[in-house]
Amino acid sequence: MSELRQPEADLQDPVQAQGPVEAQLFGAAGEEAASPSSSSSPVAPSFSAYAESLPQEALTVLKADLVAFLLLKYRTKEPISKAEMLNMVLRDHQDHFPVVFSRASECMQLVFGVDVKEVDPRECTYVLIPTLGLTCDAVLSDGQSMPKAGLLVLILCLITLDGDRAPEEEVWELLSIMGVYAGKQHCIYGEPRELLTKVWVQEGYVEYRQVPHSDPALYEFLWGPRAHAEASKWQVLEYLLRASGWDPRSFPSLCAEAEPEQQPGSFQAHVQQLLPWGRKGG
């Protein structure tokens, strides 16, 4: 994280604290993670007219500036207002606030697992909360850590779509598409293998176990007890639909199965059919 933002960075001037590496990271990571839903942000509507009037490079830099500012606010657990974002980040680009805010909110959700929720429409005030209520990033005030819940949600989605157990090779195959590799340090997630097989196992978010009777030994991931306590399969699959550009309310038959633990096979099969990149069911 020190490569992206020094912990002593001035909260009052996020634009000056912004570096080229951070801009490239947030730009690339945000666009890649958001690609399934580029036409429909899970947080705000698309503003293509604004985007067309702003060069892509400038849009990427502004999005990175705003994401950096939102991350600092998330660490300090402070609410944020539109006026503050305009004053501190988008002084010279206030007309482009809708598209920049939409892209930044999408990046916060999909990459970092942080939702930007409006709490006062009249004052345009927002709070930053963990996606699905997961508490794995509860302590981030040291300024060194990056929120990692976005990766955890992705792993929980994959496990659910794979029939409640995801083979380890499939997990790393999916993560490699995102540029996340076992044994290779990642600027957001640290060393992914340690995170998945040790940290989140110890915290109870995932189980990592040998496939019974496998020789040579094969391993798989399952939901851990803490994941079951903090989230449900319905919440995870609903999130997956929204991230892929679907509105779950458009599918009454899915909403009727809001307790997928009761009919997991049917519910998961529906979602897999809707997602062109969904995994095969178990």
C-alpha positions as protocol buffer text, in pm:
chain_id: "A"
residue {
  index: 1
  type: MET
  ca { x: 0 y: 0 z: 0 }
}
residue {
  index: 2
  type: SER
  ca { x: 295 y: 234 z: 66 }
}
residue {
  index: 3
  type: GLU
  ca { x: 359 y: 242 z: -309 }
}
residue {
  index: 4
  type: LEU
  ca { x: 11 y: 379 z: -366 }
}
residue {
  index: 5
  type: ARG
  ca { x: -48 y: 617 z: -79 }
}
residue {
  index: 6
  type: GLN
  ca { x: 173 y: 720 z: 209 }
}
residue {
  index: 7
  type: PRO
  ca { x: -9 y: 683 z: 544 }
}
residue {
  index: 8
  type: GLU
  ca { x: 69 y: 1044 z: 631 }
}
residue {
  index: 9
  type: ALA
  ca { x: -94 y: 1172 z: 311 }
}
residue {
  index: 10
  type: ASP
  ca { x: -285 y: 1492 z: 372 }
}
residue {
  index: 11
  type: LEU
  ca { x: -657 y: 1428 z: 397 }
}
residue {
  index: 12
  type: GLN
  ca { x: -721 y: 1785 z: 291 }
}
residue {
  index: 13
  type: ASP
  ca { x: -557 y: 1752 z: -49 }
}
residue {
  index: 14
  type: PRO
  ca { x: -614 y: 1406 z: -203 }
}
residue {
  index: 15
  type: VAL
  ca { x: -540 y: 1531 z: -553 }
}
residue {
  index: 16
  type: GLN
  ca { x: -186 y: 1637 z: -465 }
}
residue {
  index: 17
  type: ALA
  ca { x: -134 y: 1308 z: -280 }
}
residue {
  index: 18
  type: GLN
  ca { x: -242 y: 1116 z: -589 }
}
residue {
  index: 19
  type: GLY
  ca { x: 42 y: 943 z: -772 }
}
residue {
  index: 20
  type: PRO
  ca { x: 65 y: 799 z: -1123 }
}
residue {
  index: 21
  type: VAL
  ca { x: 92 y: 441 z: -995 }
}
residue {
  index: 22
  type: GLU
  ca { x: -227 y: 481 z: -795 }
}
residue {
  index: 23
  type: ALA
  ca { x: -406 y: 633 z: -1090 }
}
residue {
  index: 24
  type: GLN
  ca { x: -302 y: 346 z: -1315 }
}
residue {
  index: 25
  type: LEU
  ca { x: -403 y: 91 z: -1054 }
}
residue {
  index: 26
  type: PHE
  ca { x: -748 y: 230 z: -986 }
}
residue {
  index: 27
  type: GLY
  ca { x: -806 y: 296 z: -1355 }
}
residue {
  index: 28
  type: ALA
  ca { x: -713 y: -52 z: -1468 }
}
residue {
  index: 29
  type: ALA
  ca { x: -860 y: -239 z: -1174 }
}
residue {
  index: 30
  type: GLY
  ca { x: -1180 y: -40 z: -1180 }
}
residue {
  index: 31
  type: GLU
  ca { x: -1238 y: -80 z: -1551 }
}
residue {
  index: 32
  type: GLU
  ca { x: -1160 y: -454 z: -1549 }
}
residue {
  index: 33
  type: ALA
  ca { x: -1375 y: -526 z: -1246 }
}
residue {
  index: 34
  type: ALA
  ca { x: -1658 y: -314 z: -1376 }
}
residue {
  index: 35
  type: SER
  ca { x: -1657 y: -450 z: -1728 }
}
residue {
  index: 36
  type: PRO
  ca { x: -1953 y: -690 z: -1681 }
}
residue {
  index: 37
  type: SER
  ca { x: -2170 y: -396 z: -1576 }
}
residue {
  index: 38
  type: SER
  ca { x: -2021 y: -108 z: -1770 }
}
residue {
  index: 39
  type: SER
  ca { x: -2362 y: -17 z: -1907 }
}
residue {
  index: 40
  type: SER
  ca { x: -2532 y: -17 z: -1568 }
}
residue {
  index: 41
  type: SER
  ca { x: -2353 y: 80 z: -1250 }
}
residue {
  index: 42
  type: PRO
  ca { x: -2476 y: -97 z: -935 }
}
residue {
  index: 43
  type: VAL
  ca { x: -2462 y: 234 z: -750 }
}
residue {
  index: 44
  type: ALA
  ca { x: -2562 y: 502 z: -997 }
}
residue {
  index: 45
  type: PRO
  ca { x: -2693 y: 522 z: -1355 }
}
residue {
  index: 46
  type: SER
  ca { x: -2467 y: 549 z: -1655 }
}
residue {
  index: 47
  type: PHE
  ca { x: -2383 y: 898 z: -1775 }
}
residue {
  index: 48
  type: SER
  ca { x: -2246 y: 830 z: -2122 }
}
residue {
  index: 49
  type: ALA
  ca { x: -2306 y: 1186 z: -2240 }
}
residue {
  index: 50
  type: TYR
  ca { x: -2074 y: 1319 z: -1972 }
}
residue {
  index: 51
  type: ALA
  ca { x: -1819 y: 1047 z: -2039 }
}
residue {
  index: 52
  type: GLU
  ca { x: -1805 y: 1126 z: -2408 }
}
residue {
  index: 53
  type: SER
  ca { x: -1724 y: 1490 z: -2336 }
}
residue {
  index: 54
  type: LEU
  ca { x: -1427 y: 1399 z: -2116 }
}
residue {
  index: 55
  type: PRO
  ca { x: -1116 y: 1223 z: -2252 }
}
residue {
  index: 56
  type: GLN
  ca { x: -1078 y: 871 z: -2116 }
}
residue {
  index: 57
  type: GLU
  ca { x: -738 y: 946 z: -1964 }
}
residue {
  index: 58
  type: ALA
  ca { x: -877 y: 1246 z: -1776 }
}
residue {
  index: 59
  type: LEU
  ca { x: -1176 y: 1044 z: -1661 }
}
residue {
  index: 60
  type: THR
  ca { x: -947 y: 770 z: -1529 }
}
residue {
  index: 61
  type: VAL
  ca { x: -736 y: 1019 z: -1333 }
}
residue {
  index: 62
  type: LEU
  ca { x: -1041 y: 1191 z: -1183 }
}
residue {
  index: 63
  type: LYS
  ca { x: -1190 y: 856 z: -1087 }
}
residue {
  index: 64
  type: ALA
  ca { x: -863 y: 756 z: -921 }
}
residue {
  index: 65
  type: ASP
  ca { x: -855 y: 1085 z: -728 }
}
residue {
  index: 66
  type: LEU
  ca { x: -1209 y: 1034 z: -602 }
}
residue {
  index: 67
  type: VAL
  ca { x: -1151 y: 667 z: -515 }
}
residue {
  index: 68
  type: ALA
  ca { x: -844 y: 766 z: -313 }
}
residue {
  index: 69
  type: PHE
  ca { x: -1047 y: 1026 z: -127 }
}
residue {
  index: 70
  type: LEU
  ca { x: -1330 y: 779 z: -61 }
}
residue {
  index: 71
  type: LEU
  ca { x: -1082 y: 523 z: 74 }
}
residue {
  index: 72
  type: LEU
  ca { x: -944 y: 778 z: 319 }
}
residue {
  index: 73
  type: LYS
  ca { x: -1297 y: 858 z: 434 }
}
residue {
  index: 74
  type: TYR
  ca { x: -1369 y: 487 z: 471 }
}
residue {
  index: 75
  type: ARG
  ca { x: -1066 y: 439 z: 696 }
}
residue {
  index: 76
  type: THR
  ca { x: -1171 y: 727 z: 920 }
}
residue {
  index: 77
  type: LYS
  ca { x: -1535 y: 609 z: 915 }
}
residue {
  index: 78
  type: GLU
  ca { x: -1657 y: 954 z: 817 }
}
residue {
  index: 79
  type: PRO
  ca { x: -1961 y: 1034 z: 600 }
}
residue {
  index: 80
  type: ILE
  ca { x: -1901 y: 1232 z: 285 }
}
residue {
  index: 81
  type: SER
  ca { x: -2109 y: 1486 z: 94 }
}
residue {
  index: 82
  type: LYS
  ca { x: -2131 y: 1581 z: -270 }
}
residue {
  index: 83
  type: ALA
  ca { x: -2022 y: 1933 z: -179 }
}
residue {
  index: 84
  type: GLU
  ca { x: -1708 y: 1797 z: -13 }
}
residue {
  index: 85
  type: MET
  ca { x: -1622 y: 1581 z: -314 }
}
residue {
  index: 86
  type: LEU
  ca { x: -1669 y: 1876 z: -548 }
}
residue {
  index: 87
  type: ASN
  ca { x: -1462 y: 2106 z: -332 }
}
residue {
  index: 88
  type: MET
  ca { x: -1178 y: 1868 z: -249 }
}
residue {
  index: 89
  type: VAL
  ca { x: -1148 y: 1655 z: -566 }
}
residue {
  index: 90
  type: LEU
  ca { x: -1348 y: 1791 z: -859 }
}
residue {
  index: 91
  type: ARG
  ca { x: -1307 y: 2167 z: -825 }
}
residue {
  index: 92
  type: ASP
  ca { x: -1243 y: 2218 z: -1195 }
}
residue {
  index: 93
  type: HIS
  ca { x: -1469 y: 1938 z: -1322 }
}
residue {
  index: 94
  type: GLN
  ca { x: -1795 y: 1986 z: -1135 }
}
residue {
  index: 95
  type: ASP
  ca { x: -2002 y: 1926 z: -1449 }
}
residue {
  index: 96
  type: HIS
  ca { x: -1851 y: 1578 z: -1472 }
}
residue {
  index: 97
  type: PHE
  ca { x: -1941 y: 1479 z: -1117 }
}
residue {
  index: 98
  type: PRO
  ca { x: -2218 y: 1230 z: -1219 }
}
residue {
  index: 99
  type: VAL
  ca { x: -1998 y: 1009 z: -1434 }
}
residue {
  index: 100
  type: VAL
  ca { x: -1689 y: 1035 z: -1211 }
}
residue {
  index: 101
  type: PHE
  ca { x: -1890 y: 957 z: -899 }
}
residue {
  index: 102
  type: SER
  ca { x: -2063 y: 665 z: -1074 }
}
residue {
  index: 103
  type: ARG
  ca { x: -1734 y: 512 z: -1189 }
}
residue {
  index: 104
  type: ALA
  ca { x: -1563 y: 571 z: -854 }
}
residue {
  index: 105
  type: SER
  ca { x: -1855 y: 415 z: -662 }
}
residue {
  index: 106
  type: GLU
  ca { x: -1848 y: 113 z: -892 }
}
residue {
  index: 107
  type: CYS
  ca { x: -1474 y: 72 z: -837 }
}
residue {
  index: 108
  type: MET
  ca { x: -1518 y: 99 z: -460 }
}
residue {
  index: 109
  type: GLN
  ca { x: -1778 y: -176 z: -465 }
}
residue {
  index: 110
  type: LEU
  ca { x: -1623 y: -422 z: -710 }
}
residue {
  index: 111
  type: VAL
  ca { x: -1254 y: -380 z: -630 }
}
residue {
  index: 112
  type: PHE
  ca { x: -1257 y: -294 z: -259 }
}
residue {
  index: 113
  type: GLY
  ca { x: -1590 y: -430 z: -139 }
}
residue {
  index: 114
  type: VAL
  ca { x: -1715 y: -94 z: -12 }
}
residue {
  index: 115
  type: ASP
  ca { x: -2064 y: 37 z: -92 }
}
residue {
  index: 116
  type: VAL
  ca { x: -2133 y: 410 z: -126 }
}
residue {
  index: 117
  type: LYS
  ca { x: -2483 y: 459 z: 18 }
}
residue {
  index: 118
  type: GLU
  ca { x: -2683 y: 780 z: 4 }
}
residue {
  index: 119
  type: VAL
  ca { x: -2831 y: 868 z: 343 }
}
residue {
  index: 120
  type: ASP
  ca { x: -2964 y: 1220 z: 280 }
}
residue {
  index: 121
  type: PRO
  ca { x: -3091 y: 1290 z: -74 }
}
residue {
  index: 122
  type: ARG
  ca { x: -3148 y: 1660 z: -4 }
}
residue {
  index: 123
  type: GLU
  ca { x: -2797 y: 1721 z: 126 }
}
residue {
  index: 124
  type: CYS
  ca { x: -2645 y: 1454 z: -102 }
}
residue {
  index: 125
  type: THR
  ca { x: -2468 y: 1289 z: 190 }
}
residue {
  index: 126
  type: TYR
  ca { x: -2323 y: 939 z: 170 }
}
residue {
  index: 127
  type: VAL
  ca { x: -2178 y: 677 z: 402 }
}
residue {
  index: 128
  type: LEU
  ca { x: -1922 y: 410 z: 314 }
}
residue {
  index: 129
  type: ILE
  ca { x: -2010 y: 62 z: 437 }
}
residue {
  index: 130
  type: PRO
  ca { x: -1871 y: -288 z: 373 }
}
residue {
  index: 131
  type: THR
  ca { x: -2041 y: -477 z: 91 }
}
residue {
  index: 132
  type: LEU
  ca { x: -2286 y: -738 z: 230 }
}
residue {
  index: 133
  type: GLY
  ca { x: -2197 y: -621 z: 581 }
}
residue {
  index: 134
  type: LEU
  ca { x: -1876 y: -828 z: 587 }
}
residue {
  index: 135
  type: THR
  ca { x: -1647 y: -718 z: 870 }
}
residue {
  index: 136
  type: CYS
  ca { x: -1315 y: -853 z: 743 }
}
residue {
  index: 137
  type: ASP
  ca { x: -1190 y: -494 z: 696 }
}
residue {
  index: 138
  type: ALA
  ca { x: -1311 y: -368 z: 1033 }
}
residue {
  index: 139
  type: VAL
  ca { x: -973 y: -218 z: 1129 }
}
residue {
  index: 140
  type: LEU
  ca { x: -815 y: -3 z: 859 }
}
residue {
  index: 141
  type: SER
  ca { x: -728 y: 312 z: 1051 }
}
residue {
  index: 142
  type: ASP
  ca { x: -351 y: 254 z: 1028 }
}
residue {
  index: 143
  type: GLY
  ca { x: -351 y: 397 z: 676 }
}
residue {
  index: 144
  type: GLN
  ca { x: -150 y: 99 z: 550 }
}
residue {
  index: 145
  type: SER
  ca { x: -417 y: -157 z: 464 }
}
residue {
  index: 146
  type: MET
  ca { x: -643 y: -162 z: 162 }
}
residue {
  index: 147
  type: PRO
  ca { x: -1001 y: -296 z: 189 }
}
residue {
  index: 148
  type: LYS
  ca { x: -1004 y: -655 z: 63 }
}
residue {
  index: 149
  type: ALA
  ca { x: -1372 y: -745 z: 98 }
}
residue {
  index: 150
  type: GLY
  ca { x: -1421 y: -715 z: -278 }
}
residue {
  index: 151
  type: LEU
  ca { x: -1199 y: -1019 z: -331 }
}
residue {
  index: 152
  type: LEU
  ca { x: -1374 y: -1209 z: -52 }
}
residue {
  index: 153
  type: VAL
  ca { x: -1715 y: -1144 z: -209 }
}
residue {
  index: 154
  type: LEU
  ca { x: -1584 y: -1273 z: -541 }
}
residue {
  index: 155
  type: ILE
  ca { x: -1456 y: -1592 z: -377 }
}
residue {
  index: 156
  type: LEU
  ca { x: -1790 y: -1645 z: -199 }
}
residue {
  index: 157
  type: CYS
  ca { x: -1972 y: -1594 z: -530 }
}
residue {
  index: 158
  type: LEU
  ca { x: -1753 y: -1851 z: -702 }
}
residue {
  index: 159
  type: ILE
  ca { x: -1801 y: -2105 z: -424 }
}
residue {
  index: 160
  type: THR
  ca { x: -2178 y: -2060 z: -441 }
}
residue {
  index: 161
  type: LEU
  ca { x: -2195 y: -2096 z: -819 }
}
residue {
  index: 162
  type: ASP
  ca { x: -1971 y: -2401 z: -808 }
}
residue {
  index: 163
  type: GLY
  ca { x: -2218 y: -2595 z: -595 }
}
residue {
  index: 164
  type: ASP
  ca { x: -2099 y: -2467 z: -255 }
}
residue {
  index: 165
  type: ARG
  ca { x: -1742 y: -2586 z: -303 }
}
residue {
  index: 166
  type: ALA
  ca { x: -1488 y: -2438 z: -544 }
}
residue {
  index: 167
  type: PRO
  ca { x: -1185 y: -2638 z: -659 }
}
residue {
  index: 168
  type: GLU
  ca { x: -864 y: -2450 z: -583 }
}
residue {
  index: 169
  type: GLU
  ca { x: -748 y: -2463 z: -946 }
}
residue {
  index: 170
  type: GLU
  ca { x: -1069 y: -2291 z: -1060 }
}
residue {
  index: 171
  type: VAL
  ca { x: -1025 y: -2017 z: -800 }
}
residue {
  index: 172
  type: TRP
  ca { x: -673 y: -1935 z: -917 }
}
residue {
  index: 173
  type: GLU
  ca { x: -782 y: -1959 z: -1280 }
}
residue {
  index: 174
  type: LEU
  ca { x: -1045 y: -1692 z: -1220 }
}
residue {
  index: 175
  type: LEU
  ca { x: -813 y: -1471 z: -1014 }
}
residue {
  index: 176
  type: SER
  ca { x: -542 y: -1488 z: -1280 }
}
residue {
  index: 177
  type: ILE
  ca { x: -780 y: -1309 z: -1518 }
}
residue {
  index: 178
  type: MET
  ca { x: -773 y: -1020 z: -1268 }
}
residue {
  index: 179
  type: GLY
  ca { x: -395 y: -1027 z: -1245 }
}
residue {
  index: 180
  type: VAL
  ca { x: -401 y: -1193 z: -902 }
}
residue {
  index: 181
  type: TYR
  ca { x: -161 y: -1487 z: -871 }
}
residue {
  index: 182
  type: ALA
  ca { x: -69 y: -1723 z: -587 }
}
residue {
  index: 183
  type: GLY
  ca { x: 273 y: -1636 z: -448 }
}
residue {
  index: 184
  type: LYS
  ca { x: 289 y: -1299 z: -623 }
}
residue {
  index: 185
  type: GLN
  ca { x: 249 y: -983 z: -414 }
}
residue {
  index: 186
  type: HIS
  ca { x: -52 y: -775 z: -517 }
}
residue {
  index: 187
  type: CYS
  ca { x: -74 y: -403 z: -449 }
}
residue {
  index: 188
  type: ILE
  ca { x: -426 y: -431 z: -304 }
}
residue {
  index: 189
  type: TYR
  ca { x: -460 y: -787 z: -174 }
}
residue {
  index: 190
  type: GLY
  ca { x: -105 y: -858 z: -58 }
}
residue {
  index: 191
  type: GLU
  ca { x: 6 y: -1219 z: -105 }
}
residue {
  index: 192
  type: PRO
  ca { x: -320 y: -1384 z: -225 }
}
residue {
  index: 193
  type: ARG
  ca { x: -240 y: -1743 z: -125 }
}
residue {
  index: 194
  type: GLU
  ca { x: -169 y: -1641 z: 233 }
}
residue {
  index: 195
  type: LEU
  ca { x: -486 y: -1429 z: 237 }
}
residue {
  index: 196
  type: LEU
  ca { x: -710 y: -1708 z: 106 }
}
residue {
  index: 197
  type: THR
  ca { x: -562 y: -2014 z: 275 }
}
residue {
  index: 198
  type: LYS
  ca { x: -446 y: -1867 z: 606 }
}
residue {
  index: 199
  type: VAL
  ca { x: -586 y: -1524 z: 698 }
}
residue {
  index: 200
  type: TRP
  ca { x: -947 y: -1580 z: 588 }
}
residue {
  index: 201
  type: VAL
  ca { x: -937 y: -1941 z: 707 }
}
residue {
  index: 202
  type: GLN
  ca { x: -826 y: -1828 z: 1054 }
}
residue {
  index: 203
  type: GLU
  ca { x: -1094 y: -1557 z: 1052 }
}
residue {
  index: 204
  type: GLY
  ca { x: -1358 y: -1813 z: 959 }
}
residue {
  index: 205
  type: TYR
  ca { x: -1460 y: -1667 z: 623 }
}
residue {
  index: 206
  type: VAL
  ca { x: -1357 y: -1966 z: 413 }
}
residue {
  index: 207
  type: GLU
  ca { x: -1269 y: -2330 z: 466 }
}
residue {
  index: 208
  type: TYR
  ca { x: -971 y: -2470 z: 278 }
}
residue {
  index: 209
  type: ARG
  ca { x: -959 y: -2845 z: 280 }
}
residue {
  index: 210
  type: GLN
  ca { x: -835 y: -3145 z: 87 }
}
residue {
  index: 211
  type: VAL
  ca { x: -1084 y: -3306 z: -148 }
}
residue {
  index: 212
  type: PRO
  ca { x: -1171 y: -3642 z: 8 }
}
residue {
  index: 213
  type: HIS
  ca { x: -988 y: -3941 z: -142 }
}
residue {
  index: 214
  type: SER
  ca { x: -792 y: -3723 z: -387 }
}
residue {
  index: 215
  type: ASP
  ca { x: -450 y: -3862 z: -481 }
}
residue {
  index: 216
  type: PRO
  ca { x: -247 y: -3662 z: -555 }
}
residue {
  index: 217
  type: ALA
  ca { x: -403 y: -3424 z: -307 }
}
residue {
  index: 218
  type: LEU
  ca { x: -645 y: -3165 z: -444 }
}
residue {
  index: 219
  type: TYR
  ca { x: -794 y: -2880 z: -241 }
}
residue {
  index: 220
  type: GLU
  ca { x: -1118 y: -2684 z: -242 }
}
residue {
  index: 221
  type: PHE
  ca { x: -1272 y: -2375 z: -84 }
}
residue {
  index: 222
  type: LEU
  ca { x: -1603 y: -2362 z: 104 }
}
residue {
  index: 223
  type: TRP
  ca { x: -1790 y: -2091 z: 295 }
}
residue {
  index: 224
  type: GLY
  ca { x: -1665 y: -2059 z: 650 }
}
residue {
  index: 225
  type: PRO
  ca { x: -1884 y: -2016 z: 960 }
}
residue {
  index: 226
  type: ARG
  ca { x: -1820 y: -1640 z: 980 }
}
residue {
  index: 227
  type: ALA
  ca { x: -1928 y: -1595 z: 618 }
}
residue {
  index: 228
  type: HIS
  ca { x: -2251 y: -1783 z: 693 }
}
residue {
  index: 229
  type: ALA
  ca { x: -2306 y: -1561 z: 999 }
}
residue {
  index: 230
  type: GLU
  ca { x: -2254 y: -1231 z: 815 }
}
residue {
  index: 231
  type: ALA
  ca { x: -2407 y: -1300 z: 472 }
}
residue {
  index: 232
  type: SER
  ca { x: -2640 y: -1534 z: 287 }
}
residue {
  index: 233
  type: LYS
  ca { x: -2627 y: -1700 z: -53 }
}
residue {
  index: 234
  type: TRP
  ca { x: -2917 y: -1484 z: -165 }
}
residue {
  index: 235
  type: GLN
  ca { x: -2725 y: -1167 z: -80 }
}
residue {
  index: 236
  type: VAL
  ca { x: -2415 y: -1291 z: -260 }
}
residue {
  index: 237
  type: LEU
  ca { x: -2602 y: -1396 z: -574 }
}
residue {
  index: 238
  type: GLU
  ca { x: -2808 y: -1077 z: -573 }
}
residue {
  index: 239
  type: TYR
  ca { x: -2482 y: -883 z: -558 }
}
residue {
  index: 240
  type: LEU
  ca { x: -2350 y: -1091 z: -848 }
}
residue {
  index: 241
  type: LEU
  ca { x: -2656 y: -1009 z: -1058 }
}
residue {
  index: 242
  type: ARG
  ca { x: -2626 y: -636 z: -988 }
}
residue {
  index: 243
  type: ALA
  ca { x: -2253 y: -637 z: -1064 }
}
residue {
  index: 244
  type: SER
  ca { x: -2333 y: -803 z: -1396 }
}
residue {
  index: 245
  type: GLY
  ca { x: -2584 y: -534 z: -1491 }
}
residue {
  index: 246
  type: TRP
  ca { x: -2905 y: -716 z: -1391 }
}
residue {
  index: 247
  type: ASP
  ca { x: -3173 y: -586 z: -1156 }
}
residue {
  index: 248
  type: PRO
  ca { x: -3287 y: -881 z: -939 }
}
residue {
  index: 249
  type: ARG
  ca { x: -3633 y: -721 z: -913 }
}
residue {
  index: 250
  type: SER
  ca { x: -3674 y: -791 z: -1284 }
}
residue {
  index: 251
  type: PHE
  ca { x: -3687 y: -1163 z: -1202 }
}
residue {
  index: 252
  type: PRO
  ca { x: -3978 y: -1231 z: -964 }
}
residue {
  index: 253
  type: SER
  ca { x: -3911 y: -1604 z: -977 }
}
residue {
  index: 254
  type: LEU
  ca { x: -3565 y: -1543 z: -833 }
}
residue {
  index: 255
  type: CYS
  ca { x: -3690 y: -1306 z: -565 }
}
residue {
  index: 256
  type: ALA
  ca { x: -3942 y: -1571 z: -462 }
}
residue {
  index: 257
  type: GLU
  ca { x: -3646 y: -1791 z: -374 }
}
residue {
  index: 258
  type: ALA
  ca { x: -3490 y: -1533 z: -145 }
}
residue {
  index: 259
  type: GLU
  ca { x: -3382 y: -1812 z: 90 }
}
residue {
  index: 260
  type: PRO
  ca { x: -3159 y: -2013 z: -145 }
}
residue {
  index: 261
  type: GLU
  ca { x: -3047 y: -2242 z: 138 }
}
residue {
  index: 262
  type: GLN
  ca { x: -3391 y: -2402 z: 107 }
}
residue {
  index: 263
  type: GLN
  ca { x: -3364 y: -2460 z: -269 }
}
residue {
  index: 264
  type: PRO
  ca { x: -2998 y: -2399 z: -351 }
}
residue {
  index: 265
  type: GLY
  ca { x: -2978 y: -2598 z: -672 }
}
residue {
  index: 266
  type: SER
  ca { x: -3273 y: -2427 z: -842 }
}
residue {
  index: 267
  type: PHE
  ca { x: -3170 y: -2077 z: -734 }
}
residue {
  index: 268
  type: GLN
  ca { x: -2807 y: -2116 z: -838 }
}
residue {
  index: 269
  type: ALA
  ca { x: -2909 y: -2267 z: -1172 }
}
residue {
  index: 270
  type: HIS
  ca { x: -3124 y: -1960 z: -1248 }
}
residue {
  index: 271
  type: VAL
  ca { x: -2837 y: -1723 z: -1176 }
}
residue {
  index: 272
  type: GLN
  ca { x: -2590 y: -1928 z: -1378 }
}
residue {
  index: 273
  type: GLN
  ca { x: -2820 y: -1908 z: -1681 }
}
residue {
  index: 274
  type: LEU
  ca { x: -2838 y: -1529 z: -1653 }
}
residue {
  index: 275
  type: LEU
  ca { x: -2463 y: -1478 z: -1626 }
}
residue {
  index: 276
  type: PRO
  ca { x: -2272 y: -1543 z: -1948 }
}
residue {
  index: 277
  type: TRP
  ca { x: -1955 y: -1588 z: -1746 }
}
residue {
  index: 278
  type: GLY
  ca { x: -2115 y: -1790 z: -1464 }
}
residue {
  index: 279
  type: ARG
  ca { x: -1944 y: -2105 z: -1347 }
}
residue {
  index: 280
  type: LYS
  ca { x: -2090 y: -2450 z: -1387 }
}
residue {
  index: 281
  type: GLY
  ca { x: -2297 y: -2577 z: -1101 }
}
residue {
  index: 282
  type: GLY
  ca { x: -2181 y: -2858 z: -874 }
}
